[in-house]
Amino acid sequence: MPYDVNQPPVRSRRPVRGGALLAVAALAVACLSGCGGPSGPPEAGAGASPSATATDTPTPRPAGTPPSGDAKPADPGAEPGAGTGPLAEKVVVIDPGHNPGNFRHTREINALVDIGTHRKECDTTGTSTNDGHTEAEFTLDVSHRLRTLLEKQGARVQFTQDNDRPFGPCVDERARIGNKASADAVVSVHADGSGVGNRGFHVILPALVKDGSADTTKIVGPSRELGERIAGTFVRATGSKPSNYVGGGTGLDVRGDLGGLNLSTVPKVFIECGNMRDAKDAALLTSSQWRQKAAQGIADGISTYLLG
């Protein structure tokens, strides 16, 4: 059994609402024997560095380009093509956290934008491992793998960025891209930058926020279902344990301070796949084999959510 859901966390920064604790723990345990369907903000990174090499690393494709690569321009707002399969006509927006160029544009990404409840920095550089593998490199690699898996099932997949712009987009624009696409699901891919000994993944869910231009009333429920599905299938695919420092051992964390969630009008979650600052987690996060498992876990969660 990959983990004990009853093991107490080392530290919980944000308690999850009580009603979901047992439900998500049960879902994660159930996924160990088989699930239905197909199989705090990060600290600033240390700057760009060479990517971890992998023979099976997917080839990047400009955002908005359909699988055949011959129909539409590289426009992040353009609707991608769809294939055939169980997810045909479903629209999934993948939001690779940060941008490899952010560290060269600190003035721009430090500019404040409206996230509904208050103003916050456009974006951050993201974190990195102690060896210099950046979060932005990690999120793009996992996102490319995730796109391939979803498109094989017929989904229309769109990126918020694919290292095809100097920096960003800002968190408010990331939300608008998903909204404009009328996405059935949006997943923002990240890795955390916490202290040594803090290990495991967690999925961030939108809190109930209704203030200013932010109103998550309609997406809280479906986003929670999406997040619970991903948490359960991520355990199954990777063998990783839920975070021992966030979410009370459930692998779920509810937040109302993230513009990407506050401004979303479609179901959306973030996933922090592990802690880049812990050597044991970093060894996983820089492994091409583990990244493929991570992508599979996220894809399975999205699929089971979309297929009901």
mmCIF file of C-alpha atoms in Angstrom:
data_model
loop_
_atom_site.group_PDB
_atom_site.id
_atom_site.type_symbol
_atom_site.label_atom_id
_atom_site.label_comp_id
_atom_site.label_asym_id
_atom_site.label_seq_id
_atom_site.Cartn_x
_atom_site.Cartn_y
_atom_site.Cartn_z
ATOM 1 C CA MET A 1 0.000 0.000 0.000
ATOM 2 C CA PRO A 2 1.705 3.249 -1.123
ATOM 3 C CA TYR A 3 0.606 5.319 1.866
ATOM 4 C CA ASP A 4 -1.394 5.382 5.051
ATOM 5 C CA VAL A 5 -4.131 7.990 4.830
ATOM 6 C CA ASN A 6 -4.381 8.009 8.625
ATOM 7 C CA GLN A 7 -0.773 9.067 9.118
ATOM 8 C CA PRO A 8 -0.807 12.597 10.599
ATOM 9 C CA PRO A 9 0.856 15.360 8.580
ATOM 10 C CA VAL A 10 4.077 16.939 9.784
ATOM 11 C CA ARG A 11 2.549 20.378 9.466
ATOM 12 C CA SER A 12 -0.691 21.664 7.993
ATOM 13 C CA ARG A 13 -0.667 25.253 6.800
ATOM 14 C CA ARG A 14 -4.263 25.405 5.690
ATOM 15 C CA PRO A 15 -6.936 23.043 7.000
ATOM 16 C CA VAL A 16 -9.304 21.538 4.455
ATOM 17 C CA ARG A 17 -12.999 21.709 5.213
ATOM 18 C CA GLY A 18 -13.889 18.698 7.287
ATOM 19 C CA GLY A 19 -16.551 17.137 5.087
ATOM 20 C CA ALA A 20 -14.059 16.238 2.364
ATOM 21 C CA LEU A 21 -11.370 14.592 4.509
ATOM 22 C CA LEU A 22 -12.810 11.099 4.701
ATOM 23 C CA ALA A 23 -14.238 11.251 1.188
ATOM 24 C CA VAL A 24 -10.893 12.036 -0.451
ATOM 25 C CA ALA A 25 -9.006 9.575 1.703
ATOM 26 C CA ALA A 26 -11.464 6.873 0.668
ATOM 27 C CA LEU A 27 -11.157 7.869 -2.982
ATOM 28 C CA ALA A 28 -7.360 7.661 -2.841
ATOM 29 C CA VAL A 29 -7.491 4.247 -1.203
ATOM 30 C CA ALA A 30 -10.024 3.039 -3.764
ATOM 31 C CA CYS A 31 -7.736 4.116 -6.576
ATOM 32 C CA LEU A 32 -4.986 1.892 -5.249
ATOM 33 C CA SER A 33 -7.047 -1.089 -6.313
ATOM 34 C CA GLY A 34 -8.394 0.563 -9.443
ATOM 35 C CA CYS A 35 -10.359 3.662 -10.431
ATOM 36 C CA GLY A 36 -13.073 3.827 -13.016
ATOM 37 C CA GLY A 37 -12.303 5.101 -16.472
ATOM 38 C CA PRO A 38 -8.956 5.314 -18.267
ATOM 39 C CA SER A 39 -6.126 4.217 -16.716
ATOM 40 C CA GLY A 40 1.759 28.856 -0.295
ATOM 41 C CA PRO A 41 2.823 30.394 -3.535
ATOM 42 C CA PRO A 42 6.119 28.948 -4.816
ATOM 43 C CA GLU A 43 9.288 30.752 -3.828
ATOM 44 C CA ALA A 44 11.270 32.530 -6.527
ATOM 45 C CA GLY A 45 13.362 30.252 -8.690
ATOM 46 C CA ALA A 46 17.105 30.406 -9.222
ATOM 47 C CA GLY A 47 16.911 31.188 -12.939
ATOM 48 C CA ALA A 48 16.944 29.031 -16.039
ATOM 49 C CA SER A 49 19.194 26.011 -16.405
ATOM 50 C CA PRO A 50 19.535 23.098 -18.824
ATOM 51 C CA SER A 51 16.563 20.762 -18.728
ATOM 52 C CA ALA A 52 16.752 17.217 -17.472
ATOM 53 C CA THR A 53 17.197 15.100 -20.585
ATOM 54 C CA ALA A 54 14.872 12.265 -21.529
ATOM 55 C CA THR A 55 14.628 10.155 -24.623
ATOM 56 C CA ASP A 56 10.837 10.187 -24.433
ATOM 57 C CA THR A 57 10.402 13.916 -23.881
ATOM 58 C CA PRO A 58 7.451 15.087 -26.018
ATOM 59 C CA THR A 59 8.121 17.660 -28.706
ATOM 60 C CA PRO A 60 6.703 21.103 -27.822
ATOM 61 C CA ARG A 61 3.998 22.417 -30.129
ATOM 62 C CA PRO A 62 2.893 26.048 -30.354
ATOM 63 C CA ALA A 63 -0.130 26.771 -28.180
ATOM 64 C CA GLY A 64 -3.390 26.394 -30.093
ATOM 65 C CA THR A 65 -1.912 24.158 -32.801
ATOM 66 C CA PRO A 66 -4.082 21.081 -33.480
ATOM 67 C CA PRO A 67 -2.527 17.579 -33.307
ATOM 68 C CA SER A 68 -1.983 17.485 -37.072
ATOM 69 C CA GLY A 69 -0.168 20.835 -36.910
ATOM 70 C CA ASP A 70 -1.601 22.015 -40.217
ATOM 71 C CA ALA A 71 -4.790 23.908 -39.583
ATOM 72 C CA LYS A 72 -4.600 26.782 -37.143
ATOM 73 C CA PRO A 73 -2.119 29.517 -36.164
ATOM 74 C CA ALA A 74 -0.074 29.485 -32.952
ATOM 75 C CA ASP A 75 -2.561 31.534 -30.998
ATOM 76 C CA PRO A 76 -3.130 30.768 -27.277
ATOM 77 C CA GLY A 77 -6.720 31.891 -27.699
ATOM 78 C CA ALA A 78 -7.426 29.689 -30.696
ATOM 79 C CA GLU A 79 -9.516 26.559 -30.259
ATOM 80 C CA PRO A 80 -7.400 23.422 -30.814
ATOM 81 C CA GLY A 81 -8.407 20.508 -32.986
ATOM 82 C CA ALA A 82 -10.061 17.370 -31.663
ATOM 83 C CA GLY A 83 -9.688 13.711 -32.393
ATOM 84 C CA THR A 84 -11.896 10.724 -31.810
ATOM 85 C CA GLY A 85 -12.206 8.796 -28.595
ATOM 86 C CA PRO A 86 -14.011 8.916 -25.246
ATOM 87 C CA LEU A 87 -13.069 12.569 -24.683
ATOM 88 C CA ALA A 88 -14.023 13.793 -28.156
ATOM 89 C CA GLU A 89 -15.457 17.325 -28.022
ATOM 90 C CA LYS A 90 -14.219 17.825 -24.463
ATOM 91 C CA VAL A 91 -12.049 20.925 -24.030
ATOM 92 C CA VAL A 92 -9.156 20.786 -21.565
ATOM 93 C CA VAL A 93 -6.915 23.771 -20.864
ATOM 94 C CA ILE A 94 -3.496 22.969 -19.445
ATOM 95 C CA ASP A 95 -1.811 25.796 -17.585
ATOM 96 C CA PRO A 96 1.963 25.142 -17.256
ATOM 97 C CA GLY A 97 2.998 27.136 -14.199
ATOM 98 C CA HIS A 98 5.328 30.111 -14.707
ATOM 99 C CA ASN A 99 7.420 30.629 -17.847
ATOM 100 C CA PRO A 100 11.116 29.902 -18.477
ATOM 101 C CA GLY A 101 11.578 33.560 -19.440
ATOM 102 C CA ASN A 102 10.022 35.054 -16.304
ATOM 103 C CA PHE A 103 13.374 35.495 -14.563
ATOM 104 C CA ARG A 104 14.494 37.834 -17.364
ATOM 105 C CA HIS A 105 11.387 39.997 -16.909
ATOM 106 C CA THR A 106 11.151 40.592 -13.171
ATOM 107 C CA ARG A 107 9.778 44.114 -13.616
ATOM 108 C CA GLU A 108 6.913 42.876 -15.771
ATOM 109 C CA ILE A 109 5.993 39.897 -13.633
ATOM 110 C CA ASN A 110 6.141 41.981 -10.452
ATOM 111 C CA ALA A 111 3.528 44.378 -11.847
ATOM 112 C CA LEU A 112 0.252 44.114 -9.937
ATOM 113 C CA VAL A 113 -2.905 42.778 -11.577
ATOM 114 C CA ASP A 114 -6.480 42.530 -10.328
ATOM 115 C CA ILE A 115 -7.337 39.031 -9.069
ATOM 116 C CA GLY A 116 -10.876 39.946 -8.072
ATOM 117 C CA THR A 117 -10.407 40.326 -4.324
ATOM 118 C CA HIS A 118 -7.230 42.424 -4.419
ATOM 119 C CA ARG A 119 -4.172 43.128 -6.543
ATOM 120 C CA LYS A 120 -1.311 40.675 -6.782
ATOM 121 C CA GLU A 121 1.889 40.144 -8.770
ATOM 122 C CA CYS A 122 1.405 39.181 -12.423
ATOM 123 C CA ASP A 123 3.397 35.962 -11.928
ATOM 124 C CA THR A 124 6.552 34.641 -10.254
ATOM 125 C CA THR A 125 9.679 32.966 -11.533
ATOM 126 C CA GLY A 126 8.750 29.717 -9.809
ATOM 127 C CA THR A 127 11.094 27.586 -7.770
ATOM 128 C CA SER A 128 13.877 25.132 -8.658
ATOM 129 C CA THR A 129 15.746 22.144 -7.306
ATOM 130 C CA ASN A 130 19.034 22.695 -5.510
ATOM 131 C CA ASP A 131 20.735 21.498 -8.711
ATOM 132 C CA GLY A 132 19.051 24.237 -10.734
ATOM 133 C CA HIS A 133 16.261 22.349 -12.531
ATOM 134 C CA THR A 134 13.539 24.965 -12.772
ATOM 135 C CA GLU A 135 9.872 24.589 -12.018
ATOM 136 C CA ALA A 136 9.052 26.223 -15.370
ATOM 137 C CA GLU A 137 10.983 23.480 -17.200
ATOM 138 C CA PHE A 138 9.237 20.820 -15.134
ATOM 139 C CA THR A 139 5.735 22.178 -15.711
ATOM 140 C CA LEU A 140 6.191 22.381 -19.484
ATOM 141 C CA ASP A 141 7.595 18.864 -19.727
ATOM 142 C CA VAL A 142 4.764 17.323 -17.700
ATOM 143 C CA SER A 143 2.220 19.434 -19.595
ATOM 144 C CA HIS A 144 3.492 18.191 -22.980
ATOM 145 C CA ARG A 145 3.167 14.604 -21.774
ATOM 146 C CA LEU A 146 -0.288 15.329 -20.394
ATOM 147 C CA ARG A 147 -1.423 16.867 -23.681
ATOM 148 C CA THR A 148 -0.324 13.764 -25.616
ATOM 149 C CA LEU A 149 -2.260 11.464 -23.287
ATOM 150 C CA LEU A 150 -5.437 13.548 -23.454
ATOM 151 C CA GLU A 151 -5.329 13.997 -27.220
ATOM 152 C CA LYS A 152 -5.050 10.222 -27.643
ATOM 153 C CA GLN A 153 -8.474 10.100 -25.995
ATOM 154 C CA GLY A 154 -9.846 12.710 -28.383
ATOM 155 C CA ALA A 155 -9.787 15.772 -26.122
ATOM 156 C CA ARG A 156 -9.306 19.286 -27.480
ATOM 157 C CA VAL A 157 -6.252 20.514 -25.558
ATOM 158 C CA GLN A 158 -5.128 24.103 -25.233
ATOM 159 C CA PHE A 159 -2.125 25.588 -23.376
ATOM 160 C CA THR A 160 -1.989 28.951 -21.621
ATOM 161 C CA GLN A 161 1.683 29.184 -22.644
ATOM 162 C CA ASP A 162 4.241 26.929 -24.280
ATOM 163 C CA ASN A 163 7.439 28.946 -23.866
ATOM 164 C CA ASP A 164 6.171 30.866 -26.883
ATOM 165 C CA ARG A 165 6.210 34.308 -25.278
ATOM 166 C CA PRO A 166 8.863 36.288 -23.358
ATOM 167 C CA PHE A 167 7.121 35.994 -19.987
ATOM 168 C CA GLY A 168 3.785 35.202 -18.374
ATOM 169 C CA PRO A 169 0.929 35.210 -19.058
ATOM 170 C CA CYS A 170 -0.183 36.964 -15.884
ATOM 171 C CA VAL A 171 -2.468 35.038 -13.563
ATOM 172 C CA ASP A 172 -5.546 36.986 -14.642
ATOM 173 C CA GLU A 173 -4.885 36.227 -18.311
ATOM 174 C CA ARG A 174 -4.364 32.555 -17.510
ATOM 175 C CA ALA A 175 -7.860 32.491 -16.038
ATOM 176 C CA ARG A 176 -9.319 34.299 -19.034
ATOM 177 C CA ILE A 177 -7.814 31.781 -21.468
ATOM 178 C CA GLY A 178 -9.690 28.934 -19.775
ATOM 179 C CA ASN A 179 -12.864 30.981 -19.596
ATOM 180 C CA LYS A 180 -12.716 31.987 -23.256
ATOM 181 C CA ALA A 181 -12.218 28.358 -24.269
ATOM 182 C CA SER A 182 -15.327 27.352 -22.260
ATOM 183 C CA ALA A 183 -13.108 24.572 -20.933
ATOM 184 C CA ASP A 184 -14.649 21.490 -19.402
ATOM 185 C CA ALA A 185 -11.612 21.329 -17.103
ATOM 186 C CA VAL A 186 -8.507 23.436 -16.457
ATOM 187 C CA VAL A 187 -5.434 22.120 -14.636
ATOM 188 C CA SER A 188 -2.518 24.318 -13.629
ATOM 189 C CA VAL A 189 0.674 22.254 -13.280
ATOM 190 C CA HIS A 190 3.209 23.228 -10.612
ATOM 191 C CA ALA A 191 5.882 21.967 -8.220
ATOM 192 C CA ASP A 192 6.296 23.430 -4.746
ATOM 193 C CA GLY A 193 9.287 25.158 -3.145
ATOM 194 C CA SER A 194 8.935 24.299 0.543
ATOM 195 C CA GLY A 195 11.369 23.223 3.280
ATOM 196 C CA VAL A 196 13.501 20.093 3.394
ATOM 197 C CA GLY A 197 11.506 17.141 4.737
ATOM 198 C CA ASN A 198 8.243 18.480 3.358
ATOM 199 C CA ARG A 199 7.245 15.916 0.776
ATOM 200 C CA GLY A 200 4.354 14.783 -1.389
ATOM 201 C CA PHE A 201 1.799 16.293 -3.751
ATOM 202 C CA HIS A 202 -1.298 18.350 -3.157
ATOM 203 C CA VAL A 203 -4.147 19.604 -5.323
ATOM 204 C CA ILE A 204 -5.317 23.179 -4.743
ATOM 205 C CA LEU A 205 -9.068 23.783 -4.952
ATOM 206 C CA PRO A 206 -10.859 27.143 -5.235
ATOM 207 C CA ALA A 207 -12.425 28.491 -2.078
ATOM 208 C CA LEU A 208 -15.889 30.021 -2.154
ATOM 209 C CA VAL A 209 -15.053 33.598 -3.097
ATOM 210 C CA LYS A 210 -17.558 36.276 -4.027
ATOM 211 C CA ASP A 211 -15.883 39.641 -3.872
ATOM 212 C CA GLY A 212 -15.234 42.291 -6.490
ATOM 213 C CA SER A 213 -14.852 40.644 -9.893
ATOM 214 C CA ALA A 214 -14.255 37.225 -8.332
ATOM 215 C CA ASP A 215 -17.140 34.784 -8.024
ATOM 216 C CA THR A 216 -16.345 31.089 -7.684
ATOM 217 C CA THR A 217 -19.868 30.094 -6.627
ATOM 218 C CA LYS A 218 -20.545 27.962 -9.711
ATOM 219 C CA ILE A 219 -17.141 26.273 -9.918
ATOM 220 C CA VAL A 220 -16.424 25.290 -6.307
ATOM 221 C CA GLY A 221 -18.371 22.019 -6.518
ATOM 222 C CA PRO A 222 -17.162 20.747 -9.899
ATOM 223 C CA SER A 223 -13.606 21.911 -9.174
ATOM 224 C CA ARG A 224 -13.604 19.898 -5.958
ATOM 225 C CA GLU A 225 -14.764 16.819 -7.849
ATOM 226 C CA LEU A 226 -12.031 17.354 -10.449
ATOM 227 C CA GLY A 227 -9.425 17.793 -7.719
ATOM 228 C CA GLU A 228 -10.537 14.702 -5.804
ATOM 229 C CA ARG A 229 -10.344 12.617 -8.981
ATOM 230 C CA ILE A 230 -6.835 13.846 -9.747
ATOM 231 C CA ALA A 231 -5.648 13.301 -6.170
ATOM 232 C CA GLY A 232 -6.841 9.705 -6.235
ATOM 233 C CA THR A 233 -5.421 8.807 -9.652
ATOM 234 C CA PHE A 234 -2.122 10.617 -8.974
ATOM 235 C CA VAL A 235 -1.530 8.282 -6.033
ATOM 236 C CA ARG A 236 -2.282 5.289 -8.195
ATOM 237 C CA ALA A 237 -0.040 6.313 -11.101
ATOM 238 C CA THR A 238 2.977 7.653 -9.198
ATOM 239 C CA GLY A 239 2.906 5.905 -5.824
ATOM 240 C CA SER A 240 3.533 9.319 -4.253
ATOM 241 C CA LYS A 241 1.973 10.186 -0.930
ATOM 242 C CA PRO A 242 -0.229 13.207 -0.297
ATOM 243 C CA SER A 243 1.631 16.176 1.148
ATOM 244 C CA ASN A 244 2.817 15.814 4.726
ATOM 245 C CA TYR A 245 2.749 19.602 5.227
ATOM 246 C CA VAL A 246 -0.388 20.853 3.439
ATOM 247 C CA GLY A 247 -3.953 19.573 3.504
ATOM 248 C CA GLY A 248 -4.000 17.413 6.613
ATOM 249 C CA GLY A 249 -2.868 14.290 4.754
ATOM 250 C CA THR A 250 -5.700 14.419 2.200
ATOM 251 C CA GLY A 251 -3.734 15.767 -0.754
ATOM 252 C CA LEU A 252 -6.247 18.646 -1.004
ATOM 253 C CA ASP A 253 -5.837 22.315 -0.108
ATOM 254 C CA VAL A 254 -8.475 25.044 -0.424
ATOM 255 C CA ARG A 255 -7.293 28.578 -1.225
ATOM 256 C CA GLY A 256 -8.971 31.900 -1.910
ATOM 257 C CA ASP A 257 -5.864 33.960 -2.695
ATOM 258 C CA LEU A 258 -4.981 32.687 -6.181
ATOM 259 C CA GLY A 259 -6.104 34.782 -9.128
ATOM 260 C CA GLY A 260 -6.019 31.809 -11.478
ATOM 261 C CA LEU A 261 -8.789 30.226 -9.402
ATOM 262 C CA ASN A 262 -10.655 33.335 -8.220
ATOM 263 C CA LEU A 263 -11.201 34.604 -11.760
ATOM 264 C CA SER A 264 -12.055 31.263 -13.330
ATOM 265 C CA THR A 265 -15.601 30.644 -14.496
ATOM 266 C CA VAL A 266 -14.897 27.019 -15.433
ATOM 267 C CA PRO A 267 -13.790 24.079 -13.241
ATOM 268 C CA LYS A 268 -10.125 24.558 -12.389
ATOM 269 C CA VAL A 269 -7.517 23.197 -9.980
ATOM 270 C CA PHE A 270 -3.785 23.486 -9.390
ATOM 271 C CA ILE A 271 -1.547 20.506 -8.688
ATOM 272 C CA GLU A 272 1.750 20.840 -6.826
ATOM 273 C CA CYS A 273 3.373 17.582 -7.930
ATOM 274 C CA GLY A 274 6.035 17.555 -5.202
ATOM 275 C CA ASN A 275 8.572 19.703 -3.369
ATOM 276 C CA MET A 276 11.566 20.677 -5.490
ATOM 277 C CA ARG A 277 13.537 21.737 -2.406
ATOM 278 C CA ASP A 278 13.503 18.281 -0.830
ATOM 279 C CA ALA A 279 16.188 15.988 -2.260
ATOM 280 C CA LYS A 280 13.976 12.893 -2.311
ATOM 281 C CA ASP A 281 11.098 14.661 -4.049
ATOM 282 C CA ALA A 282 13.531 16.423 -6.390
ATOM 283 C CA ALA A 283 14.903 13.057 -7.523
ATOM 284 C CA LEU A 284 11.399 12.131 -8.648
ATOM 285 C CA LEU A 285 10.564 15.474 -10.205
ATOM 286 C CA THR A 286 13.703 15.404 -12.381
ATOM 287 C CA SER A 287 13.120 11.810 -13.555
ATOM 288 C CA SER A 288 11.617 11.493 -17.037
ATOM 289 C CA GLN A 289 10.030 8.178 -16.051
ATOM 290 C CA TRP A 290 8.355 9.716 -12.996
ATOM 291 C CA ARG A 291 7.192 12.735 -14.979
ATOM 292 C CA GLN A 292 5.429 10.392 -17.368
ATOM 293 C CA LYS A 293 3.717 8.741 -14.409
ATOM 294 C CA ALA A 294 2.725 12.166 -13.080
ATOM 295 C CA ALA A 295 1.217 13.094 -16.438
ATOM 296 C CA GLN A 296 -0.641 9.782 -16.519
ATOM 297 C CA GLY A 297 -2.044 10.358 -13.038
ATOM 298 C CA ILE A 298 -3.298 13.821 -13.944
ATOM 299 C CA ALA A 299 -4.726 12.593 -17.265
ATOM 300 C CA ASP A 300 -6.556 9.739 -15.554
ATOM 301 C CA GLY A 301 -8.100 12.135 -13.055
ATOM 302 C CA ILE A 302 -9.253 14.491 -15.784
ATOM 303 C CA SER A 303 -10.670 11.608 -17.806
ATOM 304 C CA THR A 304 -12.649 10.064 -14.959
ATOM 305 C CA TYR A 305 -14.011 13.498 -14.087
ATOM 306 C CA LEU A 306 -15.073 14.297 -17.663
ATOM 307 C CA LEU A 307 -16.574 10.856 -18.217
ATOM 308 C CA GLY A 308 -18.553 11.017 -14.967
#
